Amino acid sequence: MAHVAEHHASKAPEVTVGFWIIKILATTLGETGGDTVTMTMDLGYLTGTAIFLSALVVLVVVQIAAKKFRPLLYWSVIVASTTAGTTLADFATRSLGIGYVGGSLILFGCLMAVLSLWYWSEGSVSVATVNAPKAEAFYWAAITFSQTLGTALGDWIADAGLGYGGAALVFSAGLAVLTAAYYWTNVSRVTLFWAAFILTRPLGATVGDFLDKPLDHGGLALSRPLASLVLAVCMIACVLLLPQRPHSSSTV
């Protein structure tokens, strides 16, 4: 019986306040970490994308092969997806010249396509169903597109005249609205989860840019490697100290 229960347990963590704290730290780390490789180390967006996408593929394979939820492995994949999303979005919007608006719309379309295919194939896009290789593949594809979309969306709003601080307030306000909807409405918890998951990425992106961008670009000009190290230490501490257990509810 224990074996059966383990087989059917989700390999994604339960969605708690701790989950969102770690998620925001991870997305902020993805921004500063991606910029460290592409800008500080001057490897460029294409090389940075190749490095992080390769790491992401390897980690996703290991994650899918794992027999149960492992917190450090799970969050390593999240960090890989957010750093890959950072460099991929920057490559598409800047090097390829698609622009923030075009990039955001294309990535949003890709994300909706993945979620639609997942729902059509499995009958649900709930985190609770992430307990088999096929569902996991859809889950990580959706997460990667959402992380990439968040980077483009964050840069778009920040460059629209609000600056990094203003953009962070916009996305924080959006998350506050979703939180209110969670507690005081009957809106689908699955819908609210994915909306929040998407919005936490541009929040992390704008906070990360605020930390490491030059003063004349509205940032604090902090060292990208140092900021990444501090964020990584804080994130690992949260993963180890905050309760981490596999999702077991069908409500999200």
PDB file of C-alpha atoms in Angstrom:
ATOM      1  CA  MET A   1       0.000   0.000   0.000  1.00  0.00           C
ATOM      2  CA  ALA A   2       2.853   2.394   0.770  1.00  0.00           C
ATOM      3  CA  HIS A   3       4.314   1.668  -2.653  1.00  0.00           C
ATOM      4  CA  VAL A   4       1.033   2.482  -4.362  1.00  0.00           C
ATOM      5  CA  ALA A   5       0.600   5.727  -2.409  1.00  0.00           C
ATOM      6  CA  GLU A   6       4.136   6.793  -3.304  1.00  0.00           C
ATOM      7  CA  HIS A   7       3.531   6.037  -6.987  1.00  0.00           C
ATOM      8  CA  HIS A   8       0.455   8.249  -7.076  1.00  0.00           C
ATOM      9  CA  ALA A   9       1.875  11.132  -5.002  1.00  0.00           C
ATOM     10  CA  SER A  10       2.606  14.291  -6.950  1.00  0.00           C
ATOM     11  CA  LYS A  11       6.279  15.024  -7.591  1.00  0.00           C
ATOM     12  CA  ALA A  12       5.603  18.754  -7.269  1.00  0.00           C
ATOM     13  CA  PRO A  13       5.552  20.383  -3.811  1.00  0.00           C
ATOM     14  CA  GLU A  14       2.468  21.407  -1.928  1.00  0.00           C
ATOM     15  CA  VAL A  15       1.549  25.007  -2.745  1.00  0.00           C
ATOM     16  CA  THR A  16       2.064  26.962   0.475  1.00  0.00           C
ATOM     17  CA  VAL A  17       3.356  30.395   1.455  1.00  0.00           C
ATOM     18  CA  GLY A  18       6.805  28.801   1.676  1.00  0.00           C
ATOM     19  CA  PHE A  19       6.449  27.571  -1.901  1.00  0.00           C
ATOM     20  CA  TRP A  20       5.858  31.115  -3.165  1.00  0.00           C
ATOM     21  CA  ILE A  21       8.739  32.537  -1.116  1.00  0.00           C
ATOM     22  CA  ILE A  22      11.141  30.011  -2.627  1.00  0.00           C
ATOM     23  CA  LYS A  23       9.644  30.531  -6.104  1.00  0.00           C
ATOM     24  CA  ILE A  24      10.248  34.298  -5.986  1.00  0.00           C
ATOM     25  CA  LEU A  25      13.817  33.773  -4.734  1.00  0.00           C
ATOM     26  CA  ALA A  26      14.385  31.273  -7.550  1.00  0.00           C
ATOM     27  CA  THR A  27      13.056  33.601 -10.240  1.00  0.00           C
ATOM     28  CA  THR A  28      15.123  36.503  -8.940  1.00  0.00           C
ATOM     29  CA  LEU A  29      18.187  34.233  -8.894  1.00  0.00           C
ATOM     30  CA  GLY A  30      17.375  33.212 -12.462  1.00  0.00           C
ATOM     31  CA  GLU A  31      17.559  36.833 -13.574  1.00  0.00           C
ATOM     32  CA  THR A  32      20.817  37.701 -11.818  1.00  0.00           C
ATOM     33  CA  GLY A  33      22.356  34.314 -12.638  1.00  0.00           C
ATOM     34  CA  GLY A  34      21.428  34.530 -16.304  1.00  0.00           C
ATOM     35  CA  ASP A  35      22.766  38.084 -16.542  1.00  0.00           C
ATOM     36  CA  THR A  36      25.986  36.986 -14.802  1.00  0.00           C
ATOM     37  CA  VAL A  37      26.713  34.501 -17.586  1.00  0.00           C
ATOM     38  CA  THR A  38      25.526  36.556 -20.557  1.00  0.00           C
ATOM     39  CA  MET A  39      26.643  40.046 -19.460  1.00  0.00           C
ATOM     40  CA  THR A  40      29.204  39.923 -16.649  1.00  0.00           C
ATOM     41  CA  MET A  41      31.047  36.938 -18.137  1.00  0.00           C
ATOM     42  CA  ASP A  42      30.268  38.360 -21.606  1.00  0.00           C
ATOM     43  CA  LEU A  43      29.354  34.979 -23.110  1.00  0.00           C
ATOM     44  CA  GLY A  44      26.339  36.391 -24.928  1.00  0.00           C
ATOM     45  CA  TYR A  45      22.690  35.393 -25.009  1.00  0.00           C
ATOM     46  CA  LEU A  46      23.077  32.483 -27.432  1.00  0.00           C
ATOM     47  CA  THR A  47      25.870  30.788 -25.472  1.00  0.00           C
ATOM     48  CA  GLY A  48      24.084  31.444 -22.192  1.00  0.00           C
ATOM     49  CA  THR A  49      20.894  29.906 -23.591  1.00  0.00           C
ATOM     50  CA  ALA A  50      22.786  26.824 -24.775  1.00  0.00           C
ATOM     51  CA  ILE A  51      24.393  26.362 -21.338  1.00  0.00           C
ATOM     52  CA  PHE A  52      21.203  26.722 -19.317  1.00  0.00           C
ATOM     53  CA  LEU A  53      18.956  24.805 -21.711  1.00  0.00           C
ATOM     54  CA  SER A  54      21.423  21.912 -21.624  1.00  0.00           C
ATOM     55  CA  ALA A  55      21.409  21.971 -17.814  1.00  0.00           C
ATOM     56  CA  LEU A  56      17.607  22.164 -17.838  1.00  0.00           C
ATOM     57  CA  VAL A  57      17.212  19.140 -20.112  1.00  0.00           C
ATOM     58  CA  VAL A  58      19.550  17.038 -17.955  1.00  0.00           C
ATOM     59  CA  LEU A  59      17.827  18.057 -14.727  1.00  0.00           C
ATOM     60  CA  VAL A  60      14.331  17.450 -16.132  1.00  0.00           C
ATOM     61  CA  VAL A  61      15.373  13.937 -17.180  1.00  0.00           C
ATOM     62  CA  VAL A  62      16.746  13.265 -13.675  1.00  0.00           C
ATOM     63  CA  GLN A  63      13.612  14.747 -12.095  1.00  0.00           C
ATOM     64  CA  ILE A  64      11.278  12.585 -14.194  1.00  0.00           C
ATOM     65  CA  ALA A  65      13.383   9.494 -13.436  1.00  0.00           C
ATOM     66  CA  ALA A  66      13.196  10.155  -9.678  1.00  0.00           C
ATOM     67  CA  LYS A  67      10.755   7.886  -7.850  1.00  0.00           C
ATOM     68  CA  LYS A  68       9.429  10.565  -5.499  1.00  0.00           C
ATOM     69  CA  PHE A  69       9.473  14.280  -4.755  1.00  0.00           C
ATOM     70  CA  ARG A  70      12.953  15.487  -3.801  1.00  0.00           C
ATOM     71  CA  PRO A  71      12.987  19.179  -2.766  1.00  0.00           C
ATOM     72  CA  LEU A  72      16.567  20.067  -3.756  1.00  0.00           C
ATOM     73  CA  LEU A  73      16.213  18.356  -7.135  1.00  0.00           C
ATOM     74  CA  TYR A  74      12.837  19.971  -7.823  1.00  0.00           C
ATOM     75  CA  TRP A  75      14.070  23.476  -7.036  1.00  0.00           C
ATOM     76  CA  SER A  76      17.259  22.910  -9.022  1.00  0.00           C
ATOM     77  CA  VAL A  77      15.064  22.290 -12.061  1.00  0.00           C
ATOM     78  CA  ILE A  78      13.081  25.450 -11.295  1.00  0.00           C
ATOM     79  CA  VAL A  79      16.296  27.507 -11.143  1.00  0.00           C
ATOM     80  CA  ALA A  80      17.515  25.948 -14.400  1.00  0.00           C
ATOM     81  CA  SER A  81      14.194  26.784 -16.067  1.00  0.00           C
ATOM     82  CA  THR A  82      14.252  30.383 -14.874  1.00  0.00           C
ATOM     83  CA  THR A  83      17.883  31.006 -15.901  1.00  0.00           C
ATOM     84  CA  ALA A  84      17.198  29.389 -19.277  1.00  0.00           C
ATOM     85  CA  GLY A  85      14.066  31.535 -19.542  1.00  0.00           C
ATOM     86  CA  THR A  86      16.098  34.666 -18.832  1.00  0.00           C
ATOM     87  CA  THR A  87      18.718  34.054 -21.503  1.00  0.00           C
ATOM     88  CA  LEU A  88      16.243  32.667 -24.055  1.00  0.00           C
ATOM     89  CA  ALA A  89      13.896  35.643 -23.703  1.00  0.00           C
ATOM     90  CA  ASP A  90      16.796  38.104 -23.934  1.00  0.00           C
ATOM     91  CA  PHE A  91      18.119  36.319 -27.025  1.00  0.00           C
ATOM     92  CA  ALA A  92      14.714  36.381 -28.728  1.00  0.00           C
ATOM     93  CA  THR A  93      13.743  39.943 -27.856  1.00  0.00           C
ATOM     94  CA  ARG A  94      17.174  41.569 -28.262  1.00  0.00           C
ATOM     95  CA  SER A  95      19.428  39.491 -30.514  1.00  0.00           C
ATOM     96  CA  LEU A  96      16.655  38.360 -32.879  1.00  0.00           C
ATOM     97  CA  GLY A  97      14.896  41.713 -32.683  1.00  0.00           C
ATOM     98  CA  ILE A  98      11.429  40.322 -31.945  1.00  0.00           C
ATOM     99  CA  GLY A  99      10.930  42.925 -29.237  1.00  0.00           C
ATOM    100  CA  TYR A 100       9.263  42.679 -25.852  1.00  0.00           C
ATOM    101  CA  VAL A 101       5.695  42.895 -27.156  1.00  0.00           C
ATOM    102  CA  GLY A 102       6.205  40.312 -29.901  1.00  0.00           C
ATOM    103  CA  GLY A 103       8.199  38.031 -27.630  1.00  0.00           C
ATOM    104  CA  SER A 104       5.614  38.214 -24.846  1.00  0.00           C
ATOM    105  CA  LEU A 105       2.730  37.450 -27.204  1.00  0.00           C
ATOM    106  CA  ILE A 106       4.531  34.517 -28.844  1.00  0.00           C
ATOM    107  CA  LEU A 107       5.535  33.025 -25.501  1.00  0.00           C
ATOM    108  CA  PHE A 108       2.043  33.488 -24.075  1.00  0.00           C
ATOM    109  CA  GLY A 109       0.662  31.639 -27.089  1.00  0.00           C
ATOM    110  CA  CYS A 110       3.175  28.812 -26.567  1.00  0.00           C
ATOM    111  CA  LEU A 111       2.283  28.544 -22.883  1.00  0.00           C
ATOM    112  CA  MET A 112      -1.457  28.428 -23.621  1.00  0.00           C
ATOM    113  CA  ALA A 113      -0.815  25.771 -26.285  1.00  0.00           C
ATOM    114  CA  VAL A 114       1.124  23.571 -23.820  1.00  0.00           C
ATOM    115  CA  LEU A 115      -1.535  23.937 -21.107  1.00  0.00           C
ATOM    116  CA  SER A 116      -4.286  23.178 -23.656  1.00  0.00           C
ATOM    117  CA  LEU A 117      -2.489  20.063 -24.926  1.00  0.00           C
ATOM    118  CA  TRP A 118      -1.863  18.957 -21.348  1.00  0.00           C
ATOM    119  CA  TYR A 119      -5.543  19.373 -20.466  1.00  0.00           C
ATOM    120  CA  TRP A 120      -6.656  17.631 -23.662  1.00  0.00           C
ATOM    121  CA  SER A 121      -4.300  14.711 -22.986  1.00  0.00           C
ATOM    122  CA  GLU A 122      -4.695  14.316 -19.201  1.00  0.00           C
ATOM    123  CA  GLY A 123      -8.008  16.005 -18.433  1.00  0.00           C
ATOM    124  CA  SER A 124      -6.390  18.362 -15.901  1.00  0.00           C
ATOM    125  CA  VAL A 125      -3.478  20.770 -15.492  1.00  0.00           C
ATOM    126  CA  SER A 126      -3.516  20.442 -11.706  1.00  0.00           C
ATOM    127  CA  VAL A 127      -0.222  20.172  -9.814  1.00  0.00           C
ATOM    128  CA  ALA A 128      -1.722  17.179  -8.022  1.00  0.00           C
ATOM    129  CA  THR A 129      -1.599  15.164 -11.276  1.00  0.00           C
ATOM    130  CA  VAL A 130       2.171  15.570 -11.742  1.00  0.00           C
ATOM    131  CA  ASN A 131       2.894  11.944 -10.819  1.00  0.00           C
ATOM    132  CA  ALA A 132       3.670  10.290 -14.161  1.00  0.00           C
ATOM    133  CA  PRO A 133       6.288  10.987 -16.869  1.00  0.00           C
ATOM    134  CA  LYS A 134       3.785  12.329 -19.423  1.00  0.00           C
ATOM    135  CA  ALA A 135       2.204  14.780 -16.991  1.00  0.00           C
ATOM    136  CA  GLU A 136       5.667  15.805 -15.753  1.00  0.00           C
ATOM    137  CA  ALA A 137       6.818  16.519 -19.301  1.00  0.00           C
ATOM    138  CA  PHE A 138       3.822  18.827 -19.822  1.00  0.00           C
ATOM    139  CA  TYR A 139       4.401  20.395 -16.398  1.00  0.00           C
ATOM    140  CA  TRP A 140       8.041  21.279 -17.062  1.00  0.00           C
ATOM    141  CA  ALA A 141       7.301  22.502 -20.582  1.00  0.00           C
ATOM    142  CA  ALA A 142       4.617  24.821 -19.168  1.00  0.00           C
ATOM    143  CA  ILE A 143       6.962  26.029 -16.435  1.00  0.00           C
ATOM    144  CA  THR A 144       9.771  26.773 -18.895  1.00  0.00           C
ATOM    145  CA  PHE A 145       7.481  28.766 -21.186  1.00  0.00           C
ATOM    146  CA  SER A 146       6.054  30.645 -18.188  1.00  0.00           C
ATOM    147  CA  GLN A 147       9.560  31.503 -16.969  1.00  0.00           C
ATOM    148  CA  THR A 148      10.579  32.745 -20.400  1.00  0.00           C
ATOM    149  CA  LEU A 149       7.343  34.720 -20.779  1.00  0.00           C
ATOM    150  CA  GLY A 150       7.922  36.311 -17.380  1.00  0.00           C
ATOM    151  CA  THR A 151      11.324  37.639 -18.407  1.00  0.00           C
ATOM    152  CA  ALA A 152       9.975  39.263 -21.572  1.00  0.00           C
ATOM    153  CA  LEU A 153       6.916  40.601 -19.736  1.00  0.00           C
ATOM    154  CA  GLY A 154       9.005  42.051 -16.912  1.00  0.00           C
ATOM    155  CA  ASP A 155      11.353  43.841 -19.324  1.00  0.00           C
ATOM    156  CA  TRP A 156       8.389  45.099 -21.353  1.00  0.00           C
ATOM    157  CA  ILE A 157       6.637  46.694 -18.374  1.00  0.00           C
ATOM    158  CA  ALA A 158       9.868  48.089 -16.897  1.00  0.00           C
ATOM    159  CA  ASP A 159      10.906  49.668 -20.206  1.00  0.00           C
ATOM    160  CA  ALA A 160       7.425  51.109 -20.742  1.00  0.00           C
ATOM    161  CA  GLY A 161       8.356  53.948 -18.400  1.00  0.00           C
ATOM    162  CA  LEU A 162       7.687  52.435 -14.986  1.00  0.00           C
ATOM    163  CA  GLY A 163      11.254  51.379 -14.301  1.00  0.00           C
ATOM    164  CA  TYR A 164      12.204  48.246 -12.393  1.00  0.00           C
ATOM    165  CA  GLY A 165      10.758  49.425  -9.086  1.00  0.00           C
ATOM    166  CA  GLY A 166       7.474  50.492 -10.668  1.00  0.00           C
ATOM    167  CA  ALA A 167       7.182  47.237 -12.615  1.00  0.00           C
ATOM    168  CA  ALA A 168       7.804  45.221  -9.444  1.00  0.00           C
ATOM    169  CA  LEU A 169       4.939  47.118  -7.765  1.00  0.00           C
ATOM    170  CA  VAL A 170       2.643  46.355 -10.712  1.00  0.00           C
ATOM    171  CA  PHE A 171       3.335  42.625 -10.521  1.00  0.00           C
ATOM    172  CA  SER A 172       3.084  42.661  -6.721  1.00  0.00           C
ATOM    173  CA  ALA A 173      -0.330  44.302  -7.058  1.00  0.00           C
ATOM    174  CA  GLY A 174      -1.346  41.606  -9.537  1.00  0.00           C
ATOM    175  CA  LEU A 175      -0.324  38.904  -7.061  1.00  0.00           C
ATOM    176  CA  ALA A 176      -2.273  40.691  -4.314  1.00  0.00           C
ATOM    177  CA  VAL A 177      -5.388  40.579  -6.504  1.00  0.00           C
ATOM    178  CA  LEU A 178      -4.884  36.844  -7.099  1.00  0.00           C
ATOM    179  CA  THR A 179      -4.429  36.283  -3.363  1.00  0.00           C
ATOM    180  CA  ALA A 180      -7.686  38.108  -2.660  1.00  0.00           C
ATOM    181  CA  ALA A 181      -9.413  36.009  -5.322  1.00  0.00           C
ATOM    182  CA  TYR A 182      -8.072  32.854  -3.663  1.00  0.00           C
ATOM    183  CA  TYR A 183      -9.491  33.712  -0.256  1.00  0.00           C
ATOM    184  CA  TRP A 184     -12.711  35.503  -1.201  1.00  0.00           C
ATOM    185  CA  THR A 185     -13.930  34.032  -4.502  1.00  0.00           C
ATOM    186  CA  ASN A 186     -14.644  30.645  -6.011  1.00  0.00           C
ATOM    187  CA  VAL A 187     -12.348  31.129  -9.002  1.00  0.00           C
ATOM    188  CA  SER A 188     -10.664  27.874 -10.043  1.00  0.00           C
ATOM    189  CA  ARG A 189      -7.638  27.192  -7.842  1.00  0.00           C
ATOM    190  CA  VAL A 190      -5.836  25.684 -10.825  1.00  0.00           C
ATOM    191  CA  THR A 191      -6.337  28.901 -12.825  1.00  0.00           C
ATOM    192  CA  LEU A 192      -5.166  31.030  -9.898  1.00  0.00           C
ATOM    193  CA  PHE A 193      -2.086  28.842  -9.422  1.00  0.00           C
ATOM    194  CA  TRP A 194      -0.905  29.214 -13.021  1.00  0.00           C
ATOM    195  CA  ALA A 195      -1.694  32.938 -13.059  1.00  0.00           C
ATOM    196  CA  ALA A 196       0.349  33.399  -9.876  1.00  0.00           C
ATOM    197  CA  PHE A 197       3.126  31.182 -11.199  1.00  0.00           C
ATOM    198  CA  ILE A 198       3.373  33.350 -14.317  1.00  0.00           C
ATOM    199  CA  LEU A 199       3.310  36.659 -12.390  1.00  0.00           C
ATOM    200  CA  THR A 200       5.986  35.653  -9.881  1.00  0.00           C
ATOM    201  CA  ARG A 201       8.460  35.341 -12.763  1.00  0.00           C
ATOM    202  CA  PRO A 202       8.311  38.970 -13.973  1.00  0.00           C
ATOM    203  CA  LEU A 203       8.298  40.060 -10.324  1.00  0.00           C
ATOM    204  CA  GLY A 204      11.568  38.182  -9.816  1.00  0.00           C
ATOM    205  CA  ALA A 205      12.900  39.489 -13.127  1.00  0.00           C
ATOM    206  CA  THR A 206      12.266  43.131 -12.259  1.00  0.00           C
ATOM    207  CA  VAL A 207      13.646  42.728  -8.727  1.00  0.00           C
ATOM    208  CA  GLY A 208      16.739  41.031 -10.142  1.00  0.00           C
ATOM    209  CA  ASP A 209      17.217  43.791 -12.710  1.00  0.00           C
ATOM    210  CA  PHE A 210      16.700  46.414  -9.998  1.00  0.00           C
ATOM    211  CA  LEU A 211      19.517  44.825  -7.995  1.00  0.00           C
ATOM    212  CA  ASP A 212      22.129  44.501 -10.729  1.00  0.00           C
ATOM    213  CA  LYS A 213      21.401  47.050 -13.464  1.00  0.00           C
ATOM    214  CA  PRO A 214      23.517  50.270 -13.618  1.00  0.00           C
ATOM    215  CA  LEU A 215      22.389  53.351 -11.685  1.00  0.00           C
ATOM    216  CA  ASP A 216      21.663  55.271 -14.889  1.00  0.00           C
ATOM    217  CA  HIS A 217      19.315  52.449 -15.930  1.00  0.00           C
ATOM    218  CA  GLY A 218      17.331  52.605 -12.693  1.00  0.00           C
ATOM    219  CA  GLY A 219      19.164  49.798 -10.891  1.00  0.00           C
ATOM    220  CA  LEU A 220      21.355  49.561  -7.791  1.00  0.00           C
ATOM    221  CA  ALA A 221      24.457  48.430  -9.729  1.00  0.00           C
ATOM    222  CA  LEU A 222      25.162  45.551  -7.333  1.00  0.00           C
ATOM    223  CA  SER A 223      27.568  42.805  -8.339  1.00  0.00           C
ATOM    224  CA  ARG A 224      25.627  40.159 -10.304  1.00  0.00           C
ATOM    225  CA  PRO A 225      27.735  37.220  -9.054  1.00  0.00           C
ATOM    226  CA  LEU A 226      27.453  38.433  -5.445  1.00  0.00           C
ATOM    227  CA  ALA A 227      23.704  39.030  -5.717  1.00  0.00           C
ATOM    228  CA  SER A 228      23.303  35.559  -7.255  1.00  0.00           C
ATOM    229  CA  LEU A 229      25.325  33.956  -4.452  1.00  0.00           C
ATOM    230  CA  VAL A 230      23.291  35.674  -1.725  1.00  0.00           C
ATOM    231  CA  LEU A 231      20.008  34.701  -3.414  1.00  0.00           C
ATOM    232  CA  ALA A 232      21.195  31.097  -3.842  1.00  0.00           C
ATOM    233  CA  VAL A 233      22.149  30.832  -0.151  1.00  0.00           C
ATOM    234  CA  CYS A 234      18.787  32.296   0.941  1.00  0.00           C
ATOM    235  CA  MET A 235      16.908  29.962  -1.385  1.00  0.00           C
ATOM    236  CA  ILE A 236      18.756  26.828  -0.252  1.00  0.00           C
ATOM    237  CA  ALA A 237      18.175  27.809   3.381  1.00  0.00           C
ATOM    238  CA  CYS A 238      14.447  28.167   2.710  1.00  0.00           C
ATOM    239  CA  VAL A 239      14.297  24.812   0.899  1.00  0.00           C
ATOM    240  CA  LEU A 240      15.991  23.098   3.836  1.00  0.00           C
ATOM    241  CA  LEU A 241      14.142  24.908   6.633  1.00  0.00           C
ATOM    242  CA  LEU A 242      10.621  25.414   5.297  1.00  0.00           C
ATOM    243  CA  PRO A 243       8.284  22.393   5.184  1.00  0.00           C
ATOM    244  CA  GLN A 244       8.542  20.611   1.820  1.00  0.00           C
ATOM    245  CA  ARG A 245       6.172  17.775   1.041  1.00  0.00           C
ATOM    246  CA  PRO A 246       4.610  16.476  -2.176  1.00  0.00           C
ATOM    247  CA  HIS A 247       1.301  17.939  -3.244  1.00  0.00           C
ATOM    248  CA  SER A 248      -1.566  15.677  -2.305  1.00  0.00           C
ATOM    249  CA  SER A 249      -4.671  17.802  -2.953  1.00  0.00           C
ATOM    250  CA  SER A 250      -6.676  17.836  -6.190  1.00  0.00           C
ATOM    251  CA  THR A 251      -7.686  21.457  -5.731  1.00  0.00           C
ATOM    252  CA  VAL A 252      -4.638  22.964  -7.450  1.00  0.00           C
TER     253      VAL A 252
END
